[in-house]
C-alpha cells in the first residue's frame, strides 16, 4: 500500500511540475528583416574620431517585430535599438557607437534578439563593424610648449 501511495505522490508532483512550464517559444525562427547593410567598414580612422554608424532595416514580414535586445561583443561597442514594435513594411535603425580611443583593428559584432509581436517566436541577427584605428600622434597628451627664456649657461 505504501508503494502505491508513493507512486501516486511522485506522479502528482511530476504532473504539477510540468504544468508550471511556460509556453515554449520557437528559438530557431528567422525574422523577416532586410538591412541596408550588415557590415559597416570604418576603413582607417583617426584615434578619437566619431565611431558612430547606423544600420537601417525594414520589416519585410507579415507581422510586427520587436527588437528585444542588442548586445555588442565588448564594452567598446554600444548599440541603441528601437523599443517599439516595427510594423510590416516599416523601417527603423540600429545605431552603434565604437570607442575609437582603442588603437588597432576593429572586428566587432552586435547580436540582435528579435521577437514577433505575439512573442512566441524569437530569432537573432548579427551585424558587424570593422576597420582600423590609427595610433594617436606621438605628441598627443604632451603639454603645449610655451615660449620663455633661453637656458642660461654658467
Short mmCIF file of N, CA and C in Angstrom, two decimals:
data_model
loop_
_atom_site.label_atom_id
_atom_site.label_comp_id
_atom_site.label_asym_id
_atom_site.label_seq_id
_atom_site.Cartn_x
_atom_site.Cartn_y
_atom_site.Cartn_z
N UNK A 1 0.81 -1.19 0.00
CA UNK A 1 0.00 0.00 0.00
C UNK A 1 0.86 1.26 0.00
N UNK A 2 1.97 1.22 0.78
CA UNK A 2 2.87 2.37 0.84
C UNK A 2 3.49 2.64 -0.53
N UNK A 3 3.81 1.58 -1.27
CA UNK A 3 4.40 1.74 -2.60
C UNK A 3 3.41 2.40 -3.56
N UNK A 4 2.15 2.04 -3.46
CA UNK A 4 1.13 2.62 -4.34
C UNK A 4 0.96 4.11 -4.02
N UNK A 5 0.87 4.45 -2.75
CA UNK A 5 0.73 5.86 -2.35
C UNK A 5 1.97 6.66 -2.76
N UNK A 6 3.14 6.06 -2.60
CA UNK A 6 4.38 6.73 -3.00
C UNK A 6 4.39 6.99 -4.51
N UNK A 7 3.97 6.01 -5.29
CA UNK A 7 3.91 6.16 -6.75
C UNK A 7 2.93 7.24 -7.16
N UNK A 8 1.77 7.28 -6.52
CA UNK A 8 0.77 8.31 -6.83
C UNK A 8 1.31 9.69 -6.48
N UNK A 9 1.97 9.81 -5.33
CA UNK A 9 2.54 11.09 -4.91
C UNK A 9 3.60 11.57 -5.90
N UNK A 10 4.48 10.68 -6.33
CA UNK A 10 5.53 11.04 -7.29
C UNK A 10 4.93 11.48 -8.63
N UNK A 11 3.93 10.75 -9.09
CA UNK A 11 3.27 11.10 -10.35
C UNK A 11 2.60 12.47 -10.25
N UNK A 12 1.91 12.72 -9.15
CA UNK A 12 1.23 14.00 -8.95
C UNK A 12 2.24 15.15 -8.93
N UNK A 13 3.33 14.98 -8.21
CA UNK A 13 4.36 16.02 -8.14
C UNK A 13 4.95 16.28 -9.53
N UNK A 14 5.20 15.24 -10.28
CA UNK A 14 5.74 15.40 -11.64
C UNK A 14 4.78 16.16 -12.53
N UNK A 15 3.50 15.80 -12.47
CA UNK A 15 2.50 16.48 -13.30
C UNK A 15 2.36 17.95 -12.93
N UNK A 16 2.42 18.25 -11.65
CA UNK A 16 2.34 19.64 -11.21
C UNK A 16 3.55 20.42 -11.74
N UNK A 17 4.72 19.81 -11.70
CA UNK A 17 5.93 20.46 -12.21
C UNK A 17 5.83 20.76 -13.69
N UNK A 18 5.33 19.83 -14.47
CA UNK A 18 5.19 20.06 -15.91
C UNK A 18 4.12 21.10 -16.21
N UNK A 19 3.10 21.17 -15.39
CA UNK A 19 2.02 22.13 -15.61
C UNK A 19 2.51 23.56 -15.43
N UNK A 20 3.60 23.76 -14.70
CA UNK A 20 4.11 25.09 -14.43
C UNK A 20 5.06 25.60 -15.50
N UNK A 21 5.38 24.79 -16.49
CA UNK A 21 6.30 25.21 -17.54
C UNK A 21 5.65 26.28 -18.41
N UNK A 22 6.35 27.38 -18.72
CA UNK A 22 5.78 28.39 -19.60
C UNK A 22 5.66 27.85 -21.02
N UNK A 23 4.79 28.47 -21.79
CA UNK A 23 4.65 28.07 -23.19
C UNK A 23 5.99 28.28 -23.88
N UNK A 24 6.42 27.30 -24.62
CA UNK A 24 7.73 27.41 -25.26
C UNK A 24 7.65 28.33 -26.48
N UNK A 25 8.77 28.96 -26.77
CA UNK A 25 8.85 29.80 -27.96
C UNK A 25 9.76 29.13 -28.96
N UNK A 26 9.50 29.41 -30.21
CA UNK A 26 10.34 28.89 -31.29
C UNK A 26 11.62 29.71 -31.31
N UNK A 27 12.73 29.11 -30.84
CA UNK A 27 14.00 29.81 -30.73
C UNK A 27 14.80 29.81 -32.03
N UNK A 28 14.35 29.08 -33.03
CA UNK A 28 15.09 29.00 -34.29
C UNK A 28 14.41 29.78 -35.41
N UNK A 29 13.54 30.67 -35.07
CA UNK A 29 12.81 31.48 -36.02
C UNK A 29 13.76 32.47 -36.69
N UNK A 30 13.62 32.64 -37.98
CA UNK A 30 14.41 33.63 -38.71
C UNK A 30 13.50 34.81 -39.02
N UNK A 31 13.77 35.98 -38.41
CA UNK A 31 12.90 37.12 -38.65
C UNK A 31 12.99 37.60 -40.09
N UNK A 32 11.86 38.08 -40.61
CA UNK A 32 11.82 38.65 -41.97
C UNK A 32 12.20 40.12 -41.85
N UNK A 33 13.48 40.37 -42.00
CA UNK A 33 14.01 41.71 -41.81
C UNK A 33 15.11 41.93 -42.85
N UNK A 34 15.10 43.08 -43.49
CA UNK A 34 16.09 43.38 -44.54
C UNK A 34 16.89 44.60 -44.12
N UNK A 35 18.22 44.44 -44.00
CA UNK A 35 19.11 45.54 -43.66
C UNK A 35 19.70 46.16 -44.91
N UNK A 36 19.96 47.48 -44.86
CA UNK A 36 20.64 48.12 -45.99
C UNK A 36 22.08 47.65 -46.09
N UNK A 37 22.66 47.24 -44.96
CA UNK A 37 24.00 46.64 -44.90
C UNK A 37 24.06 45.83 -43.63
N UNK A 38 24.89 44.81 -43.62
CA UNK A 38 25.07 44.01 -42.41
C UNK A 38 26.46 44.21 -41.82
N UNK A 39 27.34 44.88 -42.59
CA UNK A 39 28.70 45.19 -42.13
C UNK A 39 28.97 46.66 -42.40
N UNK A 40 29.49 47.35 -41.39
CA UNK A 40 29.94 48.73 -41.58
C UNK A 40 31.46 48.73 -41.53
N UNK A 41 32.08 49.25 -42.57
CA UNK A 41 33.54 49.32 -42.65
C UNK A 41 33.97 50.76 -42.42
N UNK A 42 34.61 51.02 -41.29
CA UNK A 42 35.10 52.36 -40.99
C UNK A 42 36.31 52.72 -41.85
N UNK A 43 36.95 51.72 -42.44
CA UNK A 43 38.22 51.98 -43.12
C UNK A 43 39.26 52.29 -42.06
N UNK A 44 40.19 53.18 -42.38
CA UNK A 44 41.19 53.62 -41.40
C UNK A 44 40.74 54.97 -40.87
N UNK A 45 40.56 55.05 -39.56
CA UNK A 45 40.09 56.30 -38.94
C UNK A 45 41.07 56.74 -37.87
N UNK A 46 41.02 58.03 -37.56
CA UNK A 46 41.92 58.60 -36.57
C UNK A 46 41.49 58.21 -35.15
N UNK A 47 42.46 58.12 -34.29
CA UNK A 47 42.21 57.87 -32.88
C UNK A 47 41.34 58.99 -32.33
N UNK A 48 40.26 58.64 -31.66
CA UNK A 48 39.35 59.63 -31.08
C UNK A 48 38.30 60.16 -32.05
N UNK A 49 38.27 59.65 -33.29
CA UNK A 49 37.28 60.11 -34.28
C UNK A 49 35.88 59.62 -33.89
N UNK A 50 34.88 60.14 -34.58
CA UNK A 50 33.49 59.73 -34.33
C UNK A 50 33.32 58.28 -34.76
N UNK A 51 32.94 57.42 -33.83
CA UNK A 51 32.79 56.00 -34.12
C UNK A 51 31.34 55.57 -34.27
N UNK A 52 30.46 56.50 -34.65
CA UNK A 52 29.04 56.17 -34.80
C UNK A 52 28.75 55.65 -36.20
N UNK A 53 27.85 54.66 -36.27
CA UNK A 53 27.35 54.19 -37.57
C UNK A 53 25.90 53.76 -37.37
N UNK A 54 25.22 53.53 -38.47
CA UNK A 54 23.79 53.21 -38.41
C UNK A 54 23.48 52.09 -39.39
N UNK A 55 22.67 51.16 -38.94
CA UNK A 55 22.19 50.05 -39.76
C UNK A 55 20.69 50.23 -39.93
N UNK A 56 20.24 50.61 -41.13
CA UNK A 56 18.81 50.79 -41.39
C UNK A 56 18.21 49.46 -41.82
N UNK A 57 16.98 49.21 -41.39
CA UNK A 57 16.32 47.95 -41.74
C UNK A 57 14.83 48.16 -41.98
N UNK A 58 14.25 47.19 -42.68
CA UNK A 58 12.81 47.17 -42.96
C UNK A 58 12.24 45.82 -42.55
N UNK A 59 11.09 45.84 -41.91
CA UNK A 59 10.38 44.61 -41.57
C UNK A 59 9.69 44.13 -42.85
N UNK A 60 10.19 43.05 -43.43
CA UNK A 60 9.63 42.51 -44.67
C UNK A 60 8.64 41.37 -44.42
N UNK A 61 8.33 41.12 -43.15
CA UNK A 61 7.40 40.05 -42.80
C UNK A 61 5.95 40.48 -42.84
N UNK A 62 5.09 39.61 -42.33
CA UNK A 62 3.64 39.86 -42.34
C UNK A 62 3.09 40.23 -40.97
N UNK A 63 3.98 40.31 -39.97
CA UNK A 63 3.53 40.69 -38.64
C UNK A 63 4.57 41.61 -38.00
N UNK A 64 4.15 42.41 -37.02
CA UNK A 64 5.10 43.30 -36.35
C UNK A 64 6.22 42.51 -35.68
N UNK A 65 7.38 43.14 -35.59
CA UNK A 65 8.52 42.55 -34.88
C UNK A 65 9.00 43.54 -33.82
N UNK A 66 9.68 43.01 -32.82
CA UNK A 66 10.23 43.83 -31.75
C UNK A 66 11.69 43.41 -31.54
N UNK A 67 12.60 44.39 -31.58
CA UNK A 67 13.99 44.13 -31.22
C UNK A 67 14.03 44.19 -29.69
N UNK A 68 14.20 43.04 -29.06
CA UNK A 68 14.13 42.99 -27.60
C UNK A 68 15.48 43.22 -26.93
N UNK A 69 16.57 43.05 -27.69
CA UNK A 69 17.89 43.27 -27.13
C UNK A 69 18.89 43.46 -28.26
N UNK A 70 19.94 44.21 -27.97
CA UNK A 70 21.07 44.36 -28.88
C UNK A 70 22.31 44.38 -28.00
N UNK A 71 23.26 43.50 -28.28
CA UNK A 71 24.43 43.35 -27.42
C UNK A 71 25.70 43.43 -28.25
N UNK A 72 26.59 44.34 -27.88
CA UNK A 72 27.89 44.44 -28.53
C UNK A 72 28.81 43.34 -28.03
N UNK A 73 29.78 42.97 -28.86
CA UNK A 73 30.69 41.88 -28.49
C UNK A 73 31.67 42.29 -27.39
N UNK A 74 31.78 43.58 -27.11
CA UNK A 74 32.60 44.04 -25.99
C UNK A 74 32.08 45.40 -25.54
N UNK A 75 32.65 45.92 -24.48
CA UNK A 75 32.21 47.20 -23.94
C UNK A 75 32.53 48.39 -24.83
N UNK A 76 33.38 48.21 -25.82
CA UNK A 76 33.74 49.31 -26.72
C UNK A 76 32.71 49.49 -27.84
N UNK A 77 31.76 48.57 -27.95
CA UNK A 77 30.74 48.60 -28.99
C UNK A 77 29.38 48.71 -28.32
N UNK A 78 28.73 49.88 -28.46
CA UNK A 78 27.49 50.14 -27.75
C UNK A 78 26.35 50.37 -28.75
N UNK A 79 25.37 49.45 -28.80
CA UNK A 79 24.24 49.62 -29.71
C UNK A 79 23.05 50.33 -29.05
N UNK A 80 22.27 51.02 -29.88
CA UNK A 80 20.97 51.58 -29.49
C UNK A 80 19.96 51.02 -30.47
N UNK A 81 18.79 50.62 -29.97
CA UNK A 81 17.80 50.00 -30.84
C UNK A 81 16.41 50.52 -30.51
N UNK A 82 15.49 50.41 -31.47
CA UNK A 82 14.12 50.86 -31.22
C UNK A 82 13.42 49.91 -30.25
N UNK A 83 12.68 50.45 -29.32
CA UNK A 83 12.00 49.62 -28.32
C UNK A 83 10.56 49.30 -28.73
N UNK A 84 10.00 50.07 -29.65
CA UNK A 84 8.61 49.87 -30.06
C UNK A 84 8.53 48.85 -31.20
N UNK A 85 7.37 48.20 -31.37
CA UNK A 85 7.20 47.25 -32.47
C UNK A 85 7.35 47.93 -33.83
N UNK A 86 7.91 47.20 -34.78
CA UNK A 86 8.07 47.69 -36.15
C UNK A 86 7.03 46.96 -36.99
N UNK A 87 6.10 47.70 -37.55
CA UNK A 87 5.02 47.11 -38.34
C UNK A 87 5.55 46.58 -39.67
N UNK A 88 4.84 45.65 -40.29
CA UNK A 88 5.25 45.14 -41.61
C UNK A 88 5.37 46.30 -42.61
N UNK A 89 6.46 46.28 -43.37
CA UNK A 89 6.72 47.32 -44.37
C UNK A 89 7.35 48.58 -43.82
N UNK A 90 7.43 48.72 -42.50
CA UNK A 90 8.00 49.92 -41.88
C UNK A 90 9.49 49.72 -41.63
N UNK A 91 10.19 50.84 -41.48
CA UNK A 91 11.65 50.82 -41.31
C UNK A 91 12.05 51.47 -39.99
N UNK A 92 13.24 51.14 -39.55
CA UNK A 92 13.85 51.73 -38.37
C UNK A 92 15.36 51.55 -38.49
N UNK A 93 16.09 51.76 -37.40
CA UNK A 93 17.54 51.60 -37.49
C UNK A 93 18.14 51.20 -36.14
N UNK A 94 19.31 50.60 -36.24
CA UNK A 94 20.14 50.26 -35.09
C UNK A 94 21.35 51.19 -35.17
N UNK A 95 21.60 51.94 -34.10
CA UNK A 95 22.76 52.83 -34.06
C UNK A 95 23.84 52.18 -33.20
N UNK A 96 25.06 52.23 -33.70
CA UNK A 96 26.18 51.61 -32.99
C UNK A 96 27.28 52.65 -32.81
N UNK A 97 27.80 52.74 -31.59
CA UNK A 97 28.94 53.62 -31.30
C UNK A 97 30.13 52.75 -30.93
N UNK A 98 31.26 53.03 -31.58
CA UNK A 98 32.50 52.32 -31.27
C UNK A 98 33.48 53.30 -30.63
N UNK A 99 34.16 52.88 -29.57
CA UNK A 99 35.13 53.72 -28.87
C UNK A 99 36.43 53.74 -29.67
N UNK A 100 36.67 54.83 -30.39
CA UNK A 100 37.85 54.91 -31.27
C UNK A 100 39.11 55.35 -30.52
N UNK A 101 39.08 55.33 -29.21
CA UNK A 101 40.32 55.59 -28.46
C UNK A 101 41.11 54.30 -28.29
N UNK A 102 40.58 53.23 -28.82
CA UNK A 102 41.27 51.93 -28.81
C UNK A 102 41.97 51.77 -30.15
N UNK A 103 43.27 51.70 -30.12
CA UNK A 103 44.08 51.63 -31.34
C UNK A 103 44.10 50.22 -31.92
N UNK A 104 44.11 50.15 -33.25
CA UNK A 104 44.28 48.86 -33.92
C UNK A 104 43.05 48.43 -34.69
N UNK A 105 43.04 47.14 -35.03
CA UNK A 105 41.98 46.58 -35.87
C UNK A 105 40.65 46.56 -35.13
N UNK A 106 39.58 46.81 -35.90
CA UNK A 106 38.21 46.71 -35.39
C UNK A 106 37.57 45.51 -36.08
N UNK A 107 37.17 44.53 -35.32
CA UNK A 107 36.41 43.37 -35.80
C UNK A 107 35.43 43.01 -34.70
N UNK A 108 34.29 43.68 -34.70
CA UNK A 108 33.30 43.51 -33.63
C UNK A 108 31.96 43.14 -34.23
N UNK A 109 31.07 42.66 -33.37
CA UNK A 109 29.72 42.35 -33.84
C UNK A 109 28.69 42.82 -32.82
N UNK A 110 27.47 42.93 -33.30
CA UNK A 110 26.31 43.26 -32.48
C UNK A 110 25.29 42.16 -32.72
N UNK A 111 24.83 41.53 -31.65
CA UNK A 111 23.82 40.48 -31.76
C UNK A 111 22.47 41.06 -31.40
N UNK A 112 21.53 40.98 -32.34
CA UNK A 112 20.17 41.45 -32.11
C UNK A 112 19.29 40.26 -31.74
N UNK A 113 18.43 40.44 -30.76
CA UNK A 113 17.41 39.45 -30.44
C UNK A 113 16.08 40.06 -30.88
N UNK A 114 15.36 39.32 -31.73
CA UNK A 114 14.14 39.83 -32.34
C UNK A 114 13.00 38.85 -32.07
N UNK A 115 11.85 39.40 -31.69
CA UNK A 115 10.66 38.57 -31.48
C UNK A 115 9.53 39.06 -32.37
N UNK A 116 8.61 38.14 -32.69
CA UNK A 116 7.39 38.58 -33.35
C UNK A 116 6.51 39.22 -32.28
N UNK A 117 5.49 39.94 -32.69
CA UNK A 117 4.68 40.72 -31.74
C UNK A 117 3.97 39.84 -30.71
N UNK A 118 3.59 38.62 -31.08
CA UNK A 118 2.93 37.74 -30.12
C UNK A 118 3.92 37.03 -29.19
N UNK A 119 5.19 37.26 -29.41
CA UNK A 119 6.29 36.77 -28.56
C UNK A 119 6.36 35.25 -28.47
N UNK A 120 5.89 34.55 -29.49
CA UNK A 120 6.02 33.10 -29.49
C UNK A 120 7.14 32.63 -30.40
N UNK A 121 7.80 33.58 -31.06
CA UNK A 121 8.94 33.24 -31.91
C UNK A 121 10.07 34.23 -31.61
N UNK A 122 11.28 33.69 -31.46
CA UNK A 122 12.45 34.52 -31.18
C UNK A 122 13.57 34.11 -32.12
N UNK A 123 14.26 35.11 -32.66
CA UNK A 123 15.40 34.84 -33.54
C UNK A 123 16.51 35.84 -33.28
N UNK A 124 17.66 35.60 -33.89
CA UNK A 124 18.78 36.52 -33.74
C UNK A 124 19.29 36.95 -35.11
N UNK A 125 19.96 38.08 -35.12
CA UNK A 125 20.58 38.61 -36.33
C UNK A 125 21.89 39.24 -35.91
N UNK A 126 22.94 39.01 -36.69
CA UNK A 126 24.26 39.57 -36.38
C UNK A 126 24.56 40.72 -37.33
N UNK A 127 25.11 41.80 -36.78
CA UNK A 127 25.63 42.92 -37.55
C UNK A 127 27.11 43.04 -37.20
N UNK A 128 27.90 43.58 -38.13
CA UNK A 128 29.35 43.61 -37.94
C UNK A 128 29.90 45.00 -38.20
N UNK A 129 30.96 45.34 -37.47
CA UNK A 129 31.74 46.55 -37.76
C UNK A 129 33.19 46.14 -37.89
N UNK A 130 33.89 46.83 -38.79
CA UNK A 130 35.31 46.54 -38.99
C UNK A 130 36.03 47.81 -39.40
N UNK A 131 37.33 47.77 -39.34
CA UNK A 131 38.15 48.92 -39.71
C UNK A 131 39.46 48.89 -38.95
N UNK A 132 40.10 50.05 -38.90
CA UNK A 132 41.37 50.17 -38.20
C UNK A 132 41.47 51.57 -37.61
N UNK A 133 41.84 51.66 -36.33
CA UNK A 133 42.03 52.95 -35.66
C UNK A 133 43.52 53.23 -35.59
N UNK A 134 43.91 54.39 -36.16
CA UNK A 134 45.32 54.79 -36.13
C UNK A 134 45.76 55.08 -34.70
N UNK A 135 47.04 54.88 -34.42
CA UNK A 135 47.53 55.27 -33.09
C UNK A 135 47.47 56.79 -32.95
N UNK A 136 47.40 57.28 -31.72
CA UNK A 136 47.38 58.74 -31.54
C UNK A 136 48.73 59.33 -31.96
N UNK A 137 48.75 60.61 -32.34
CA UNK A 137 50.03 61.24 -32.70
C UNK A 137 51.02 61.13 -31.54
N UNK A 138 52.30 61.12 -31.87
CA UNK A 138 53.35 60.95 -30.86
C UNK A 138 53.30 62.04 -29.80
N UNK A 139 52.90 63.25 -30.16
CA UNK A 139 52.89 64.34 -29.19
C UNK A 139 51.53 64.47 -28.48
N UNK A 140 50.63 63.55 -28.71
CA UNK A 140 49.32 63.61 -28.04
C UNK A 140 49.51 63.42 -26.55
N UNK A 141 48.85 64.23 -25.78
CA UNK A 141 48.93 64.12 -24.33
C UNK A 141 50.09 64.91 -23.74
N UNK A 142 50.96 65.47 -24.58
CA UNK A 142 52.08 66.27 -24.09
C UNK A 142 51.57 67.70 -23.88
N UNK A 143 52.02 68.36 -22.84
CA UNK A 143 51.59 69.75 -22.64
C UNK A 143 52.11 70.63 -23.78
N UNK A 144 51.33 71.66 -24.06
CA UNK A 144 51.71 72.58 -25.13
C UNK A 144 52.97 73.33 -24.71
N UNK A 145 53.90 73.48 -25.68
CA UNK A 145 55.14 74.20 -25.39
C UNK A 145 54.85 75.69 -25.39
N UNK A 146 55.37 76.37 -24.38
CA UNK A 146 55.16 77.82 -24.28
C UNK A 146 56.52 78.49 -24.39
N UNK A 147 56.50 79.68 -24.96
CA UNK A 147 57.74 80.44 -25.09
C UNK A 147 58.28 80.84 -23.73
N UNK A 148 59.51 81.13 -23.67
CA UNK A 148 60.09 81.51 -22.38
C UNK A 148 61.54 81.90 -22.59
N UNK A 149 62.22 81.98 -21.53
CA UNK A 149 63.62 82.40 -21.58
C UNK A 149 64.49 81.22 -21.96
N UNK A 150 65.56 81.54 -22.65
CA UNK A 150 66.53 80.52 -23.03
C UNK A 150 67.31 80.11 -21.80
N UNK A 151 67.76 78.86 -21.75
CA UNK A 151 68.54 78.43 -20.59
C UNK A 151 69.84 79.24 -20.48
N UNK A 152 70.24 79.47 -19.28
CA UNK A 152 71.45 80.24 -19.01
C UNK A 152 72.58 79.27 -18.71
N UNK A 153 73.72 79.49 -19.38
CA UNK A 153 74.88 78.63 -19.13
C UNK A 153 75.75 79.27 -18.07
N UNK A 154 76.34 78.52 -17.20
CA UNK A 154 77.22 79.04 -16.15
C UNK A 154 78.63 78.70 -16.43
#
